[in-house]
Short mmCIF file of C-alpha atoms and ligand atoms in Angstrom, two decimals:
data_model
loop_
_atom_site.label_atom_id
_atom_site.label_comp_id
_atom_site.label_asym_id
_atom_site.label_seq_id
_atom_site.Cartn_x
_atom_site.Cartn_y
_atom_site.Cartn_z
CA ARG A 1 4.66 19.06 -4.14
CA SER A 2 6.81 17.23 -1.79
CA ALA A 3 7.43 13.55 -0.64
CA GLY A 4 8.07 12.79 2.88
CA ILE A 5 9.65 9.42 2.81
CA VAL A 6 9.57 6.80 5.73
CA GLY A 7 11.23 3.64 5.55
CA ALA A 8 9.43 0.61 7.23
CA PRO A 9 11.83 -2.44 7.26
CA PHE A 10 9.24 -4.64 8.90
CA SER A 11 8.37 -8.55 7.94
CA LYS A 12 6.76 -9.80 10.68
CA GLY A 13 3.10 -9.52 9.09
CA GLN A 14 4.22 -12.27 6.97
CA SER A 15 6.61 -15.27 7.47
CA ARG A 16 9.18 -14.89 4.46
CA GLY A 17 12.36 -12.97 5.40
CA GLY A 18 13.66 -10.30 2.95
CA VAL A 19 10.70 -7.96 2.58
CA GLU A 20 12.62 -5.99 5.60
CA ASP A 21 15.07 -5.07 2.86
CA GLY A 22 12.82 -3.15 0.35
CA PRO A 23 13.47 0.34 1.70
CA GLU A 24 17.11 0.23 1.30
CA ARG A 25 16.84 -1.43 -2.26
CA ILE A 26 14.12 1.03 -3.60
CA ARG A 27 16.52 3.90 -1.97
CA ALA A 28 19.38 2.60 -3.69
CA ALA A 29 17.78 2.38 -7.15
CA GLY A 30 17.79 6.21 -6.73
CA LEU A 31 14.11 7.01 -5.68
CA GLN A 32 15.24 10.65 -4.15
CA ARG A 33 17.01 11.67 -7.16
CA ARG A 34 14.46 10.46 -9.64
CA LEU A 35 11.85 12.52 -7.72
CA GLN A 36 14.17 15.46 -7.32
CA GLN A 37 14.52 15.32 -11.11
CA LEU A 38 10.74 15.70 -11.52
CA GLY A 39 10.90 18.84 -9.51
CA CYS A 40 9.34 17.28 -6.24
CA ALA A 41 11.24 18.18 -3.20
CA VAL A 42 12.23 15.19 -0.92
CA LYS A 43 12.59 14.70 2.73
CA ASP A 44 13.81 11.28 3.65
CA TYR A 45 12.86 10.52 7.36
CA GLY A 46 15.18 7.48 7.30
CA ASN A 47 14.18 4.00 8.34
CA LEU A 48 12.07 3.35 11.39
CA THR A 49 13.53 0.78 13.87
CA PHE A 50 11.74 -1.84 15.46
CA GLU A 51 12.87 -3.62 18.64
CA ASP A 52 12.66 -7.39 18.85
CA MET A 53 9.61 -8.74 20.87
CA SER A 54 11.05 -11.26 23.47
CA ARG A 55 7.84 -12.66 24.10
CA ASP A 56 5.62 -12.81 21.29
CA GLU A 57 3.75 -16.22 21.31
CA PRO A 58 1.32 -16.91 18.49
CA MET A 59 -2.42 -16.30 19.73
CA GLY A 60 -4.09 -19.06 18.02
CA LEU A 61 -3.26 -18.83 14.43
CA LEU A 62 -2.20 -15.21 14.74
CA LYS A 63 1.38 -14.84 14.36
CA SER A 64 3.63 -11.70 15.96
CA VAL A 65 0.68 -9.78 17.04
CA ARG A 66 2.69 -7.99 19.60
CA ALA A 67 5.53 -7.11 17.06
CA VAL A 68 2.99 -5.85 14.43
CA GLY A 69 1.12 -3.88 17.00
CA ALA A 70 4.16 -2.11 18.25
CA ALA A 71 5.59 -1.47 14.62
CA ASN A 72 2.43 0.06 13.51
CA GLN A 73 1.92 2.46 16.27
CA LYS A 74 5.52 3.64 15.54
CA LEU A 75 4.76 3.88 11.89
CA SER A 76 1.42 5.78 12.62
CA GLN A 77 3.19 8.43 14.38
CA ALA A 78 5.68 8.72 11.86
CA VAL A 79 3.23 9.16 9.05
CA ARG A 80 1.26 11.77 10.99
CA ALA A 81 4.50 13.61 11.38
CA ALA A 82 5.16 13.93 7.81
CA LYS A 83 1.66 14.84 7.05
CA GLU A 84 2.06 17.65 9.76
CA ASP A 85 5.25 18.73 7.94
CA GLY A 86 3.32 19.06 4.74
CA HIS A 87 4.52 16.53 2.84
CA THR A 88 2.54 13.59 0.55
CA ALA A 89 3.61 10.62 2.75
CA VAL A 90 5.62 7.64 1.36
CA VAL A 91 5.89 4.64 3.19
CA LEU A 92 8.44 2.00 1.73
CA GLY A 93 7.76 -1.12 3.07
CA GLY A 94 8.15 -3.98 4.45
CA ASP A 95 4.94 -6.02 4.46
CA HIS A 96 1.25 -5.18 4.08
CA SER A 97 0.61 -5.14 7.58
CA LEU A 98 2.17 -1.68 7.69
CA ALA A 99 -0.78 -0.17 6.12
CA ILE A 100 -2.48 -0.39 9.53
CA GLY A 101 -0.15 2.27 11.09
CA SER A 102 0.06 4.14 7.83
CA ILE A 103 -3.68 4.66 7.17
CA HIS A 104 -4.28 5.39 10.84
CA GLY A 105 -1.27 8.03 10.90
CA HIS A 106 -2.63 9.64 7.71
CA SER A 107 -6.01 9.88 8.98
CA ALA A 108 -5.06 11.30 12.47
CA ALA A 109 -3.23 14.15 10.38
CA VAL A 110 -5.94 14.84 7.96
CA GLY A 111 -9.28 13.46 9.09
CA GLU A 112 -11.51 11.04 6.73
CA LEU A 113 -10.03 9.43 3.97
CA SER A 114 -10.64 7.72 0.44
CA VAL A 115 -8.46 4.58 0.35
CA VAL A 116 -7.36 2.87 -2.99
CA TRP A 117 -6.07 -0.49 -2.27
CA VAL A 118 -3.96 -1.87 -5.38
CA ASP A 119 -3.39 -5.62 -4.72
CA ALA A 120 -3.78 -8.94 -5.69
CA HIS A 121 -5.37 -9.71 -2.45
CA ALA A 122 -8.10 -8.03 -0.36
CA ASP A 123 -6.16 -8.12 2.82
CA ILE A 124 -9.41 -8.11 4.69
CA ASN A 125 -9.43 -11.42 6.86
CA THR A 126 -10.28 -10.98 10.24
CA PRO A 127 -8.06 -12.37 13.22
CA LEU A 128 -10.71 -14.90 13.41
CA THR A 129 -11.14 -15.72 9.50
CA THR A 130 -7.21 -15.94 8.60
CA TYR A 131 -6.17 -19.47 7.86
CA THR A 132 -2.42 -18.49 7.67
CA GLY A 133 -1.99 -16.24 10.44
CA ASN A 134 -0.29 -13.66 8.73
CA ILE A 135 -1.46 -10.16 9.86
CA HIS A 136 -0.27 -8.68 6.18
CA GLY A 137 -3.67 -10.47 5.07
CA GLN A 138 -5.90 -8.68 7.62
CA PRO A 139 -4.97 -4.89 7.72
CA VAL A 140 -8.06 -3.69 6.30
CA SER A 141 -10.33 -5.34 8.62
CA TYR A 142 -8.60 -3.73 11.54
CA LEU A 143 -9.16 -0.26 9.83
CA LEU A 144 -12.83 -0.59 8.96
CA HIS A 145 -15.41 0.90 11.17
CA GLU A 146 -17.82 -1.59 10.04
CA LEU A 147 -15.58 -4.48 11.44
CA ARG A 148 -15.02 -3.26 14.67
CA SER A 149 -17.12 -5.98 16.49
CA LYS A 150 -15.47 -8.69 14.35
CA VAL A 151 -11.91 -7.86 15.35
CA PRO A 152 -10.91 -8.72 19.15
CA VAL A 153 -8.52 -6.46 21.11
CA LEU A 154 -5.14 -7.65 20.75
CA PRO A 155 -2.02 -6.80 22.41
CA ASN A 156 -0.02 -3.66 21.51
CA PHE A 157 -3.10 -2.73 19.37
CA SER A 158 -4.99 -0.91 22.00
CA TRP A 159 -3.57 2.48 20.53
CA LEU A 160 -5.44 1.45 17.08
CA LYS A 161 -9.16 2.77 16.56
CA PRO A 162 -11.03 1.93 13.43
CA CYS A 163 -10.94 5.20 10.91
CA VAL A 164 -12.10 4.12 7.71
CA SER A 165 -15.64 3.45 6.33
CA ALA A 166 -15.83 0.48 3.87
CA ALA A 167 -17.94 3.09 1.40
CA ASP A 168 -14.50 5.11 1.28
CA VAL A 169 -12.40 2.01 0.11
CA VAL A 170 -11.99 0.72 -3.50
CA PHE A 171 -9.96 -2.37 -4.25
CA ILE A 172 -8.11 -2.89 -7.83
CA GLY A 173 -6.43 -5.92 -9.12
CA LEU A 174 -8.18 -8.55 -6.78
CA ARG A 175 -7.49 -12.23 -8.06
CA ASP A 176 -6.56 -14.13 -4.74
CA VAL A 177 -9.48 -13.67 -2.49
CA ASP A 178 -10.27 -15.88 0.41
CA PRO A 179 -13.83 -17.23 0.81
CA ALA A 180 -14.07 -15.29 4.27
CA GLU A 181 -12.64 -12.14 2.58
CA HIS A 182 -15.37 -12.54 -0.38
CA TYR A 183 -17.94 -12.78 2.01
CA ILE A 184 -16.92 -9.70 3.96
CA LEU A 185 -16.75 -7.57 0.52
CA LYS A 186 -20.26 -8.55 -0.40
CA MET A 187 -21.52 -8.26 3.04
CA LEU A 188 -20.39 -4.52 3.41
CA GLY A 189 -20.89 -3.57 -0.49
CA VAL A 190 -17.20 -2.63 -1.03
CA LYS A 191 -16.24 -1.35 -4.19
CA THR A 192 -13.96 -3.77 -6.04
CA PHE A 193 -12.38 -3.79 -9.50
CA SER A 194 -11.05 -7.46 -9.79
CA MET A 195 -8.69 -8.50 -12.49
CA SER A 196 -12.02 -9.58 -14.44
CA GLU A 197 -13.14 -6.05 -14.09
CA VAL A 198 -9.82 -4.59 -15.59
CA ASP A 199 -10.02 -6.92 -18.47
CA GLN A 200 -13.70 -5.71 -19.19
CA LEU A 201 -13.56 -2.22 -18.75
CA GLY A 202 -9.73 -1.39 -19.21
CA VAL A 203 -7.72 0.20 -16.52
CA ALA A 204 -8.90 3.96 -18.08
CA ARG A 205 -12.67 3.20 -17.34
CA VAL A 206 -11.55 1.51 -14.09
CA MET A 207 -9.70 4.67 -12.73
CA GLU A 208 -12.54 6.99 -14.15
CA GLU A 209 -15.16 5.04 -12.03
CA THR A 210 -12.86 4.61 -9.12
CA CYS A 211 -12.63 8.52 -8.61
CA ASP A 212 -16.37 9.13 -9.67
CA TYR A 213 -17.14 6.72 -6.99
CA LEU A 214 -14.94 8.08 -4.36
CA SER A 215 -15.60 11.91 -4.93
CA ALA A 216 -19.47 11.37 -4.90
CA ARG A 217 -18.70 11.08 -1.02
CA GLY A 218 -16.76 14.07 -1.03
CA LYS A 219 -13.04 15.08 -2.08
CA LYS A 220 -11.54 13.31 0.83
CA PRO A 221 -7.50 13.09 0.69
CA ILE A 222 -6.58 9.76 -1.09
CA HIS A 223 -4.43 7.14 0.72
CA LEU A 224 -3.03 4.85 -1.88
CA SER A 225 -2.02 1.36 -0.38
CA TYR A 226 0.08 -0.26 -3.51
CA ASP A 227 1.08 -3.98 -2.99
CA ILE A 228 3.59 -4.77 -5.77
CA ASP A 229 2.16 -8.03 -6.20
CA ALA A 230 -0.77 -6.42 -7.75
CA ILE A 231 1.57 -6.35 -10.88
CA ASP A 232 2.06 -9.42 -12.78
CA PRO A 233 4.89 -11.69 -11.63
CA SER A 234 6.24 -11.60 -15.09
CA VAL A 235 7.25 -7.78 -14.18
CA ALA A 236 7.15 -7.85 -10.35
CA PRO A 237 8.45 -11.22 -9.32
CA ALA A 238 10.28 -10.40 -6.29
CA THR A 239 7.54 -10.53 -3.80
CA GLY A 240 6.34 -12.94 -1.08
CA THR A 241 2.88 -13.99 -2.34
CA PRO A 242 3.03 -13.64 -6.19
CA VAL A 243 -0.25 -14.57 -8.24
CA VAL A 244 -0.31 -15.07 -11.99
CA GLY A 245 -2.50 -12.84 -14.23
CA GLY A 246 -1.68 -9.54 -12.59
CA LEU A 247 -1.64 -5.86 -13.78
CA THR A 248 0.82 -5.17 -16.78
CA TYR A 249 3.35 -2.71 -16.01
CA ARG A 250 1.42 0.14 -18.13
CA GLU A 251 -2.00 -0.58 -16.17
CA GLY A 252 0.23 -0.68 -12.87
CA VAL A 253 1.77 3.04 -13.79
CA TYR A 254 -1.83 4.31 -15.27
CA ILE A 255 -3.40 3.95 -11.97
CA THR A 256 -0.58 6.08 -10.23
CA GLU A 257 -0.57 8.78 -13.03
CA HIS A 258 -4.66 9.05 -12.64
CA LEU A 259 -4.54 9.35 -8.87
CA CYS A 260 -1.81 12.02 -9.02
CA GLN A 261 -3.89 13.87 -11.70
CA THR A 262 -6.71 14.18 -8.93
CA GLY A 263 -4.43 16.31 -6.86
CA LEU A 264 -6.14 14.19 -3.77
CA LEU A 265 -3.05 11.80 -3.46
CA SER A 266 -1.89 12.40 0.31
CA ALA A 267 -0.10 9.50 1.18
CA VAL A 268 1.10 6.46 -0.80
CA ASP A 269 2.40 2.75 0.64
CA LEU A 270 4.61 0.69 -1.60
CA VAL A 271 4.97 -2.73 -0.06
CA GLU A 272 5.80 -6.29 -0.20
CA VAL A 273 8.93 -5.83 -2.46
CA ASN A 274 11.12 -8.60 -1.19
CA PRO A 275 14.66 -8.67 -2.78
CA LEU A 276 15.09 -12.35 -1.50
CA ARG A 277 12.13 -13.86 -3.37
CA GLY A 278 13.50 -13.09 -7.02
CA GLN A 279 14.99 -16.01 -8.74
CA THR A 280 17.65 -13.73 -10.36
CA GLU A 281 19.03 -10.34 -9.75
CA GLU A 282 17.29 -9.29 -12.81
CA ASP A 283 14.02 -10.60 -11.15
CA VAL A 284 14.75 -8.31 -8.39
CA ARG A 285 16.07 -5.23 -10.52
CA SER A 286 12.85 -5.43 -12.59
CA THR A 287 10.62 -5.58 -9.08
CA VAL A 288 12.41 -2.40 -7.56
CA SER A 289 12.47 -0.48 -11.08
CA THR A 290 8.61 -0.98 -11.27
CA ALA A 291 8.21 0.02 -7.63
CA ILE A 292 10.14 3.14 -8.61
CA ASP A 293 8.19 3.99 -11.44
CA LEU A 294 4.99 3.49 -9.67
CA LEU A 295 6.21 6.14 -6.97
CA LEU A 296 7.48 8.51 -9.75
CA GLY A 297 3.88 8.22 -11.18
CA CYS A 298 2.21 9.41 -7.87
CA PHE A 299 4.30 12.48 -8.07
CA GLY A 300 3.67 13.54 -11.41
CA ARG A 301 5.85 11.62 -13.93
CA VAL A 302 4.09 11.14 -17.09
CA ARG A 303 5.19 8.97 -20.15
CA GLU A 304 4.64 11.70 -22.75
CA GLY A 305 7.95 13.39 -21.26
CA ASN A 306 8.52 15.86 -18.52
CA HIS A 307 10.34 19.15 -17.97
CA LEU A 308 10.40 21.65 -14.96
CA PRO A 309 8.75 24.76 -14.91
CA ASP A 310 12.15 26.79 -15.20
CA TYR A 311 13.14 24.96 -18.09
CA ARG A 312 15.15 27.21 -20.75
CA LEU A 313 16.13 26.25 -24.14
CA PRO A 314 19.89 26.48 -24.64
N1 LIG B 1 -5.07 -14.16 1.79
C1 LIG B 1 -3.86 -14.60 2.31
C2 LIG B 1 -3.79 -14.37 3.92
O1 LIG B 1 -4.56 -13.87 4.35
C3 LIG B 1 -2.70 -13.96 1.52
C4 LIG B 1 -2.60 -12.37 1.88
C5 LIG B 1 -1.40 -11.70 1.28
N2 LIG B 1 -1.16 -10.43 1.54
C6 LIG B 1 -0.45 -9.63 1.01
N3 LIG B 1 -0.24 -8.53 1.82
N4 LIG B 1 0.65 -10.06 0.10
O2 LIG B 1 -2.40 -14.84 4.38
MN1 MN B 2 -1.04 -8.93 -2.16
MN1 MN B 3 -10.63 10.65 -12.59
MN1 MN B 4 -1.26 -6.80 0.19
#
């Protein structure tokens, strides 16, 4: 196993500063060293750089369209390159608009994907249904074949072709879904496990059903797009759009352990860690440390304990 880390310090998919500092904070907490301790090889591609858009006027409600388009084109190329180098791609965000480029680049390298979207939000507004204008609430609509006719062509997005089928997506952790998003999810028959289902079934059954559902359509490489706001704000408060009633730390980690065990996990986004949003330094530490543990779970860390295959008793 090897991790190809791509830092994406991008925040213009939403309007709160600070989320661009996510990659450095997650690295500073020792991500590379902790992955290596698990026996995972690590290639850090560093941070992408995003030029300032001099002219990026809102299009109706939509904010920073050109910046989001250009950033995601760059990210798509970077994720594609990390996959072509043979790594499991790890995208450190940045806001969730980055899933557009991450999933597109992943799919460009490996073909059809299964997508597991772990989030308090569905992020499936279209440019016409959004009422915040923030593109981090819209990435899924840009990626789905089924919504092609509902997403207008936008400046700096001409490179993007929808590459995911609605039947290959599972949402976990939903608890703040806009009416238009709920309509779209029902219309397309998307598989969702809201927090109600997590409560009802338990996380183990949710993950069993998630994997059974996805594998029935063929064992495609899995793209895990993990929004830290899926986790309860008591554990991960340093994020732009916290919502009460989220996944516990244990449920959150279990999701990554289970997906890792499938052997199909091929790329992971860890997004929306915003070090400026915590009330205290402890809020930030707890959020970043949770983000690290989610990533370690993706690369084989288990809570029973771990040792390298060449371990020798002294
Ligand atoms: N549904 C709201 C919107 O469209 C909130 C989205 C929050 N998304 C996120 N990636 N945190 O603006
Ligand atoms: Mn969210
Ligand atoms: Mn399974
Ligand atoms: Mn999100």
